PDB file of C-alpha atoms in Angstrom:
ATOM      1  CA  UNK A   1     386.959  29.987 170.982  1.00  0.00           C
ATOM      2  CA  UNK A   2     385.655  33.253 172.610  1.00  0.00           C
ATOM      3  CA  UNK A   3     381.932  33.450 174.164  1.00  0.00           C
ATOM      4  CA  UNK A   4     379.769  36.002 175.526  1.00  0.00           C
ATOM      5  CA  UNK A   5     376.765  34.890 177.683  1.00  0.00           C
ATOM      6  CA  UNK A   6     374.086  37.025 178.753  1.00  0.00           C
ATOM      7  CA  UNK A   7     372.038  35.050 180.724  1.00  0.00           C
ATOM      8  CA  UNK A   8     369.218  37.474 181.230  1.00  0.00           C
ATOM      9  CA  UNK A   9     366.819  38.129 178.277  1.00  0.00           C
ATOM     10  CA  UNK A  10     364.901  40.883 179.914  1.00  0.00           C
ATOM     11  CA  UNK A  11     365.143  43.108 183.371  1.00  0.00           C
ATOM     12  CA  UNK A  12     362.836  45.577 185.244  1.00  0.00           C
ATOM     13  CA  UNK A  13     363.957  48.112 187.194  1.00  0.00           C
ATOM     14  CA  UNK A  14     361.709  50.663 189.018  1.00  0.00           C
ATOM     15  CA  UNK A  15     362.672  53.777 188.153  1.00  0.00           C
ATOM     16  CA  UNK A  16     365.913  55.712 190.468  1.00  0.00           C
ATOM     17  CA  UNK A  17     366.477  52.374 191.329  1.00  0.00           C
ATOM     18  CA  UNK A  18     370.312  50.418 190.519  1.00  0.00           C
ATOM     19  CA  UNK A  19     369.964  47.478 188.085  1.00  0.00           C
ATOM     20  CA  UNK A  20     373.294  44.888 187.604  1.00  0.00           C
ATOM     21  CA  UNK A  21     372.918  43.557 184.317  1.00  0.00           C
ATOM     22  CA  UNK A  22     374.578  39.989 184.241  1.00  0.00           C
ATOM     23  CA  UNK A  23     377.867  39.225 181.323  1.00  0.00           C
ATOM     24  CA  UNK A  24     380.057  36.534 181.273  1.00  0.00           C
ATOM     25  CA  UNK A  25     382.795  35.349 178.927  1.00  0.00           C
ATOM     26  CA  UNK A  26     385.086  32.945 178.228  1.00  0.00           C
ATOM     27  CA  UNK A  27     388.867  33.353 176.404  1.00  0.00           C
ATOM     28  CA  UNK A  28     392.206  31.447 176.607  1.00  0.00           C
ATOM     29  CA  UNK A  29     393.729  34.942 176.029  1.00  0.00           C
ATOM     30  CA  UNK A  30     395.417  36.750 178.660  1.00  0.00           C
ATOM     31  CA  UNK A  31     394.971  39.675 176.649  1.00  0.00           C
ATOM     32  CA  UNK A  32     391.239  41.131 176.526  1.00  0.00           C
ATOM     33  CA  UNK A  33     388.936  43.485 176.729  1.00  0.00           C
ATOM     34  CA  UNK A  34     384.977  44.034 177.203  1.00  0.00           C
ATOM     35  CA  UNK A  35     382.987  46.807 176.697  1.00  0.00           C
ATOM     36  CA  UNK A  36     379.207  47.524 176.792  1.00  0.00           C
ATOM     37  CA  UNK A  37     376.924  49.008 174.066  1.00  0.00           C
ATOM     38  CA  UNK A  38     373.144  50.449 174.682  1.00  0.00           C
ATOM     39  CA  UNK A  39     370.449  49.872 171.791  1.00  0.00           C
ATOM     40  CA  UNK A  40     367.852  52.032 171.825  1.00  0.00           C
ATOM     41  CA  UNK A  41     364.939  51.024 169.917  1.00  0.00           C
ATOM     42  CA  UNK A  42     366.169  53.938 167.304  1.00  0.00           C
ATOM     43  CA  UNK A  43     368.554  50.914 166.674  1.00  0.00           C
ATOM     44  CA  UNK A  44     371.808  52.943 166.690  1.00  0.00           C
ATOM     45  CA  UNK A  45     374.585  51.037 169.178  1.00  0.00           C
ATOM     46  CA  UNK A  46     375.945  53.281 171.446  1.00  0.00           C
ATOM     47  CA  UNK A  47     379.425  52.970 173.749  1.00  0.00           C
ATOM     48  CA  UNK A  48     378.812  53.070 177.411  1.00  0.00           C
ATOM     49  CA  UNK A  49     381.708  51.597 179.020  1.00  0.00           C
ATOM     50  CA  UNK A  50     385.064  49.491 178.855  1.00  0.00           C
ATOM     51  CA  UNK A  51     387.280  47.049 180.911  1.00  0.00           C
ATOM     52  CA  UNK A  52     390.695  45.964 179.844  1.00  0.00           C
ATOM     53  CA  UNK A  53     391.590  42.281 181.561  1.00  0.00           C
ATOM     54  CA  UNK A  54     395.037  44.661 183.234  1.00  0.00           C
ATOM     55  CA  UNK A  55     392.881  47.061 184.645  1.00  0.00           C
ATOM     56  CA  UNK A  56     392.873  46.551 188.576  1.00  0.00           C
ATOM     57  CA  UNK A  57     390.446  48.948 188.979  1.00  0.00           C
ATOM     58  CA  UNK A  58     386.338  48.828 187.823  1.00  0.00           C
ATOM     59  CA  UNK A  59     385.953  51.026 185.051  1.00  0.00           C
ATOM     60  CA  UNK A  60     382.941  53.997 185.662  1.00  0.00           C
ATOM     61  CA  UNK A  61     381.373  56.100 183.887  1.00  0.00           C
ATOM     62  CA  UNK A  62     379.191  58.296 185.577  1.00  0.00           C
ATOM     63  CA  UNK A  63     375.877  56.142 186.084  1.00  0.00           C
ATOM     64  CA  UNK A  64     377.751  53.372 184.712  1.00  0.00           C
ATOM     65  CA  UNK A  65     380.056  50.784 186.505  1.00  0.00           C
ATOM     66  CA  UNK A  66     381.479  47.528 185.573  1.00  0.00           C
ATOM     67  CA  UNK A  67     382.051  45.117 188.231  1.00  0.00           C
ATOM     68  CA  UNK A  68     384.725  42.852 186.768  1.00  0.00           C
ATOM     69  CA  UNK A  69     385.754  39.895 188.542  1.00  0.00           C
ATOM     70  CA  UNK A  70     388.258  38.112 186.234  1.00  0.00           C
ATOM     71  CA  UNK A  71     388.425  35.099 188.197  1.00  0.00           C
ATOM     72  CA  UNK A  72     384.747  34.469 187.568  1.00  0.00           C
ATOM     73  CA  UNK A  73     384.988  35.519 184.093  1.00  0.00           C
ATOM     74  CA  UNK A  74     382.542  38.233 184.779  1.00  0.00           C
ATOM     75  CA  UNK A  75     381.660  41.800 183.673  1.00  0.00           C
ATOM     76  CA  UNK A  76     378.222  42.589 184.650  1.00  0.00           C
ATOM     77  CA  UNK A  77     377.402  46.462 184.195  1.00  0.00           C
ATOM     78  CA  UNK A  78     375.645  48.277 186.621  1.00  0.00           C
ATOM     79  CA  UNK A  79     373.381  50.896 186.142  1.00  0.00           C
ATOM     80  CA  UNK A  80     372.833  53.250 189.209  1.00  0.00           C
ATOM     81  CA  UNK A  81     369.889  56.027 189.886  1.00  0.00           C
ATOM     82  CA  UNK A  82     367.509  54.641 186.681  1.00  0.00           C
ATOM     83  CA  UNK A  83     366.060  56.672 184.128  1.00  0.00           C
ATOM     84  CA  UNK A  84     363.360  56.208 181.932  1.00  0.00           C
ATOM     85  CA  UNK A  85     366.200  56.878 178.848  1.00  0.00           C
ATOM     86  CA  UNK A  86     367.885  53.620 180.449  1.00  0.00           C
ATOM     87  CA  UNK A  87     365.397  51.391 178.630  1.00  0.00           C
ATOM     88  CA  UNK A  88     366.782  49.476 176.324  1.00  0.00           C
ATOM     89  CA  UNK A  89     368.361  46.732 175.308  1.00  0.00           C
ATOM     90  CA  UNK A  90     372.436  46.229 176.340  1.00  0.00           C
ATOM     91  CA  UNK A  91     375.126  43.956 174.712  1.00  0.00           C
ATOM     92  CA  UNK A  92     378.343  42.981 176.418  1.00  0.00           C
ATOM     93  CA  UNK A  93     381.083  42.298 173.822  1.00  0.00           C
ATOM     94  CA  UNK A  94     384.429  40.726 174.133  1.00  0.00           C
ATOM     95  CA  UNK A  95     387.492  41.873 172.266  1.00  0.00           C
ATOM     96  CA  UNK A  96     390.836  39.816 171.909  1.00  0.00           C
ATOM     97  CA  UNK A  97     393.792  40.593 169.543  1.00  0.00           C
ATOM     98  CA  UNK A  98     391.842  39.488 167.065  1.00  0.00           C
ATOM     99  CA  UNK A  99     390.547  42.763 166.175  1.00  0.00           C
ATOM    100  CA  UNK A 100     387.106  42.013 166.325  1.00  0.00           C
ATOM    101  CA  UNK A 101     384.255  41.987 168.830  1.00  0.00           C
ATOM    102  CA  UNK A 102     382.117  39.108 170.199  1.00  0.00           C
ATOM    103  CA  UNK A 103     378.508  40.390 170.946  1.00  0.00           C
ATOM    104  CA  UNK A 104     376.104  38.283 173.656  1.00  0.00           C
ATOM    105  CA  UNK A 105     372.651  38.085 172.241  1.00  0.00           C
ATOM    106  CA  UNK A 106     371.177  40.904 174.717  1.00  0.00           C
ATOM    107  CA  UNK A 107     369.477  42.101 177.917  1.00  0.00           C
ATOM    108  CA  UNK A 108     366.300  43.885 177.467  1.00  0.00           C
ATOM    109  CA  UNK A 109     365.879  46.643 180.254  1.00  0.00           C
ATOM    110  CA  UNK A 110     362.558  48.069 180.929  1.00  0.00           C
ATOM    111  CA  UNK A 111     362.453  50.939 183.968  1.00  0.00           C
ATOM    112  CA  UNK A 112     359.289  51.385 185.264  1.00  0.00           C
ATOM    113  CA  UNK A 113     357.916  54.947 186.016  1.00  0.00           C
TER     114      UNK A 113
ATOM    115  CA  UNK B   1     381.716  63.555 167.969  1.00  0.00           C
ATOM    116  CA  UNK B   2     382.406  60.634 165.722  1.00  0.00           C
ATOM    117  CA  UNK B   3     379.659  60.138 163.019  1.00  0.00           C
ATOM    118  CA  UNK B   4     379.125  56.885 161.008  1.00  0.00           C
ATOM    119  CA  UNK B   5     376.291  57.127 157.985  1.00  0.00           C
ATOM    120  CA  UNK B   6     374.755  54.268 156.899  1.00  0.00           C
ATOM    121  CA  UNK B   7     372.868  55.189 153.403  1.00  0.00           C
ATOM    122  CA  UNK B   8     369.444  53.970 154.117  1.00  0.00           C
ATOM    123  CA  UNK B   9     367.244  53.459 157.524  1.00  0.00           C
ATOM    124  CA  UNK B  10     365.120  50.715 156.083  1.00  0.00           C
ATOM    125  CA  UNK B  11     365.326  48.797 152.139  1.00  0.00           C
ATOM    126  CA  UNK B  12     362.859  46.167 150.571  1.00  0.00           C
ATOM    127  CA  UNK B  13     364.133  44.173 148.080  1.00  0.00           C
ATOM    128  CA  UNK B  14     363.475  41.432 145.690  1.00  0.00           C
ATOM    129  CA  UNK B  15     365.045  37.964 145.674  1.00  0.00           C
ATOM    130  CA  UNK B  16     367.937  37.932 143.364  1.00  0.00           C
ATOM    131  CA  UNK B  17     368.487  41.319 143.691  1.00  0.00           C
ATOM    132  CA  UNK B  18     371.993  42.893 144.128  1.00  0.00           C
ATOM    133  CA  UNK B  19     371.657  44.706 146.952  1.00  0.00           C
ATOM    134  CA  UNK B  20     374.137  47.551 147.824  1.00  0.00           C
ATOM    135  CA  UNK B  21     374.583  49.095 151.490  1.00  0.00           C
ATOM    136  CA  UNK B  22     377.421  52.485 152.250  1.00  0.00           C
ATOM    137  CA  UNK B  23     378.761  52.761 155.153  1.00  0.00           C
ATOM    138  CA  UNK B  24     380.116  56.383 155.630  1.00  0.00           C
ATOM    139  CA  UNK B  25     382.931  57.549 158.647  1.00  0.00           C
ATOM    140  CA  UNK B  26     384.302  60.764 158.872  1.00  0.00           C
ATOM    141  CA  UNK B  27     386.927  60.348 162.069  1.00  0.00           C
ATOM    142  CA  UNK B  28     389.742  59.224 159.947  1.00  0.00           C
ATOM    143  CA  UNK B  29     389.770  55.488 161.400  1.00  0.00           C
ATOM    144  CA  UNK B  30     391.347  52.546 159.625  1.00  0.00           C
ATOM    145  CA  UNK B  31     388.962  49.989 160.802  1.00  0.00           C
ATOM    146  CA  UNK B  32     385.792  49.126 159.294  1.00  0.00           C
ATOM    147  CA  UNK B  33     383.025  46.521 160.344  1.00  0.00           C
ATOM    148  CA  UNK B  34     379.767  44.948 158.557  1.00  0.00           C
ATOM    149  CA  UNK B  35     377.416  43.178 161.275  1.00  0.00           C
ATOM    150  CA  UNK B  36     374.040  42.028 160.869  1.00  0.00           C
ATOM    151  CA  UNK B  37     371.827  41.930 164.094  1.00  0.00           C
ATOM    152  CA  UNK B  38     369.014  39.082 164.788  1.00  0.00           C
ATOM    153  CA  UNK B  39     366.783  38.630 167.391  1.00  0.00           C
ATOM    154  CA  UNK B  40     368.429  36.114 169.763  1.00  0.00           C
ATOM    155  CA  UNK B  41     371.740  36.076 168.214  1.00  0.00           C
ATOM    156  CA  UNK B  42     373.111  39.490 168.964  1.00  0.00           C
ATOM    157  CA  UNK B  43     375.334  40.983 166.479  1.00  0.00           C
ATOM    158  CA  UNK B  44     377.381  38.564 164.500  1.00  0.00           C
ATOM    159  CA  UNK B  45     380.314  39.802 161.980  1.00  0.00           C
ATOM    160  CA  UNK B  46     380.127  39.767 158.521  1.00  0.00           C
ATOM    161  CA  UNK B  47     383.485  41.545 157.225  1.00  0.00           C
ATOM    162  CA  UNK B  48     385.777  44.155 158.264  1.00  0.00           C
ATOM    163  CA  UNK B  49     388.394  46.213 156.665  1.00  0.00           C
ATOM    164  CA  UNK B  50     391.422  47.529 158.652  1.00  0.00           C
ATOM    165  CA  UNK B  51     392.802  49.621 155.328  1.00  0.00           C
ATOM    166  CA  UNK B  52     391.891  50.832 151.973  1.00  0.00           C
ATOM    167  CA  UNK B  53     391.292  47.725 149.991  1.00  0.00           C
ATOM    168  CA  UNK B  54     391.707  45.779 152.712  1.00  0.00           C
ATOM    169  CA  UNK B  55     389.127  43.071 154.002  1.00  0.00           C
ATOM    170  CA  UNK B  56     389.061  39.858 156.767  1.00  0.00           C
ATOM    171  CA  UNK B  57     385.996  37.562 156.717  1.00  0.00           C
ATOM    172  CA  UNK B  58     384.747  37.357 159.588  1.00  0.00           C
ATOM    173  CA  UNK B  59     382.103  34.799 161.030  1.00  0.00           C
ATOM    174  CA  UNK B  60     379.228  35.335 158.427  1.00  0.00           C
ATOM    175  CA  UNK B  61     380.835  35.801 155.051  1.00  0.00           C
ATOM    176  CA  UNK B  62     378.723  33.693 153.194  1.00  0.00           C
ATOM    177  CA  UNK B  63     376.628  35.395 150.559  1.00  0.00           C
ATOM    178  CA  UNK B  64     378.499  38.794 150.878  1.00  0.00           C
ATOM    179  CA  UNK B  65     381.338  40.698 149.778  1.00  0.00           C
ATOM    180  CA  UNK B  66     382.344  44.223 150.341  1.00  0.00           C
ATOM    181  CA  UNK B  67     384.271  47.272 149.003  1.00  0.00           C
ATOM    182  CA  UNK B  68     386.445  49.206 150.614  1.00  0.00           C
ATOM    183  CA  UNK B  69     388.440  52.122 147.797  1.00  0.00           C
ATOM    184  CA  UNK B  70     388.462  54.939 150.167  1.00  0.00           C
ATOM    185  CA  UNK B  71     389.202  55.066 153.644  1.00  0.00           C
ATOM    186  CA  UNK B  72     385.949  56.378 155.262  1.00  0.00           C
ATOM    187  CA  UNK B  73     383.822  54.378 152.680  1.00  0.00           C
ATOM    188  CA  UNK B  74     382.552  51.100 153.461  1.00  0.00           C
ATOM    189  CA  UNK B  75     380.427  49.055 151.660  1.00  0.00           C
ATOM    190  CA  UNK B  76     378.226  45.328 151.750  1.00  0.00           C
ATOM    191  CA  UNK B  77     377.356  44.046 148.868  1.00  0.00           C
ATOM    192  CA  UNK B  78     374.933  41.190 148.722  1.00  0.00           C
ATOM    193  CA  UNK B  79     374.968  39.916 145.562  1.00  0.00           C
ATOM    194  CA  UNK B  80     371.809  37.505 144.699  1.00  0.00           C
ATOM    195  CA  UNK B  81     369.645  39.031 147.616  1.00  0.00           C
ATOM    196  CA  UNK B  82     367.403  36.291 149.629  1.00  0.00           C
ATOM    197  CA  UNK B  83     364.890  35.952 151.892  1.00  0.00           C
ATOM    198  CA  UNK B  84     367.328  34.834 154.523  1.00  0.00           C
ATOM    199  CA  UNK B  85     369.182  37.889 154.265  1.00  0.00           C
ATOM    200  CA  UNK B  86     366.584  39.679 156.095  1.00  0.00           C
ATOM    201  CA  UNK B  87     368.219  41.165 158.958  1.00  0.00           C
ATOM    202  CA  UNK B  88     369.316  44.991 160.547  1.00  0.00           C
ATOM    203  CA  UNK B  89     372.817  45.624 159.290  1.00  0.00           C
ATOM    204  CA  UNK B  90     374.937  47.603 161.599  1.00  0.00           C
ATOM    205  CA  UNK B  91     378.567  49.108 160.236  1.00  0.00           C
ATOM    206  CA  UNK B  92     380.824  50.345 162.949  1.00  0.00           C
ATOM    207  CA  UNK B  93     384.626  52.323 162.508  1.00  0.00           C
ATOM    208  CA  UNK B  94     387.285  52.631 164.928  1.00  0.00           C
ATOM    209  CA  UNK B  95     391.021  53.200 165.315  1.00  0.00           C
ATOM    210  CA  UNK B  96     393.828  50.569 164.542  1.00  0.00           C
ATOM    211  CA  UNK B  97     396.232  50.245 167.958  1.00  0.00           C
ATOM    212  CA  UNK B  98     398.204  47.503 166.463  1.00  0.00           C
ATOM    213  CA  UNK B  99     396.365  44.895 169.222  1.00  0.00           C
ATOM    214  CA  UNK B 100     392.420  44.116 169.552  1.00  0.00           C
ATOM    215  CA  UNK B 101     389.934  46.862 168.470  1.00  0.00           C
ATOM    216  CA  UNK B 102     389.312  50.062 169.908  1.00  0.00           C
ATOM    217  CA  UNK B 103     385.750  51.312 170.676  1.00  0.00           C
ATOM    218  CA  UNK B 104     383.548  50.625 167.838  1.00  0.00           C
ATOM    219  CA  UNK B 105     381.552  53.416 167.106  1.00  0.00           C
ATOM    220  CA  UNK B 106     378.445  52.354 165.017  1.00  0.00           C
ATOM    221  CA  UNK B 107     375.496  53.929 162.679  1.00  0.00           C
ATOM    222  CA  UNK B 108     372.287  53.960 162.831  1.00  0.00           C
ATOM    223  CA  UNK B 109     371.494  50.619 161.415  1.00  0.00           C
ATOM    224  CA  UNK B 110     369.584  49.478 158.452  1.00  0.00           C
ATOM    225  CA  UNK B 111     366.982  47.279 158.485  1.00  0.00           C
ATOM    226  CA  UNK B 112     366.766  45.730 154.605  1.00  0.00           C
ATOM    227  CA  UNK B 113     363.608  43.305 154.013  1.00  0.00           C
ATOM    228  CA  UNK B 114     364.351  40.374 151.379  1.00  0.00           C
ATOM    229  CA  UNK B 115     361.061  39.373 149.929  1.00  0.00           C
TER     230      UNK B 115
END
């Protein structure tokens, strides 16, 4: 069975500051792929960033990073130079061949001015 | 920029009600995804299409069913609304690549009230 754990129900981060926001999964398939999503409180989910299991390098995206460790079973996204737009809360989500995604329940982020 | 349109930002219905929600894409993808979202539980799948007339349960079917006759339409239909069917529904669309999902791209959510 796949899982998604996010350990971390809510974060504060002082504003300019980097935040690591904790994921970790667990799949029998060789095959994968994660990706984070931002909620704003507008509700709408919206794509940050992606890691496929081959990928030997971290996936960026400008003030986004992933810092996969596949050993660990780890994809924690990191969030450098804060904004007050960062606040929100983020879901890591698993993908297998199964053409579907597995959601963790959340990490609410909160920069403070 | 892809753009998925969900019908209505917030609905209040009655128990026993049939309770319709569209889910609009207009970036040509074949898949097609119903999720409701609950605090604590993240998003959990309902149903998702992956061609016209097409559908896969997925871990929540219970109590639903959807519609899929045209490719960028996409739609949940609850059919004896109750109160535990209060939830935010999210639908998302992406492309087919033949393995896994690509990015989900999602709309804005709506957030139906059972009473």
């Amino acid at each position: 069975a796949q899982k998604i754990t996010q350990t971390q129900p809510g974060m504060f981060v002082q504003e300019k500051e980097a935040v690591t926001l904790d994921c970790t999964y667990d799949t029998s398939d060789q095959s994968y792929g994660l990706f984070w999503y931002k909620q704003p409180s507008s509700g709408e989910m919206i794509f940050l960033i992606y890691q496929g299991s081959y990928d030997e390098q971290n996936a960026t995206e400008g003030r986004y990073s992933l810092n996969f460790q596949k050993a660990r079973k780890s994809a924690n996204l990191v969030i450098s130079a804060s904004q007050l737009g960062d606040s929100a809360m983020y879901f890591c989500a698993l993908e297998t061949g199964a053409n579907n995604l597995f959601f963790g329940t959340g990490t609410r982020l909160t920069v403070i001015p | 920029d892809v753009k998925v349109t969900q019908s209505s930002r917030y609905l209040v219905k009655r128990t026993g009600e049939k309770v319709f929600l569209e889910c609009v894409q207009d970036m040509d993808h074949e898949n097609m995804f119903w999720y409701r979202q609950d605090p604590g539980l993240g998003l959990r799948l309902i149903y998702f299409s992956y061609d016209v007339k097409m559908k896969e349960k997925g871990d929540i079917p219970e109590g639903y069913s959807v519609s899929r006759e045209k490719k960028e339409r996409f739609s949940l239909i609850l059919e004896s609304a109750s109160t535990n069917q209060t939830s935010m529904y999210l639908c998302a669309s992406s492309f087919y690549r033949g393995w896994g999902t690509d990015t989900q791209y999602f709309g804005p959510g709506t957030r139906l009230t059972v009473l």
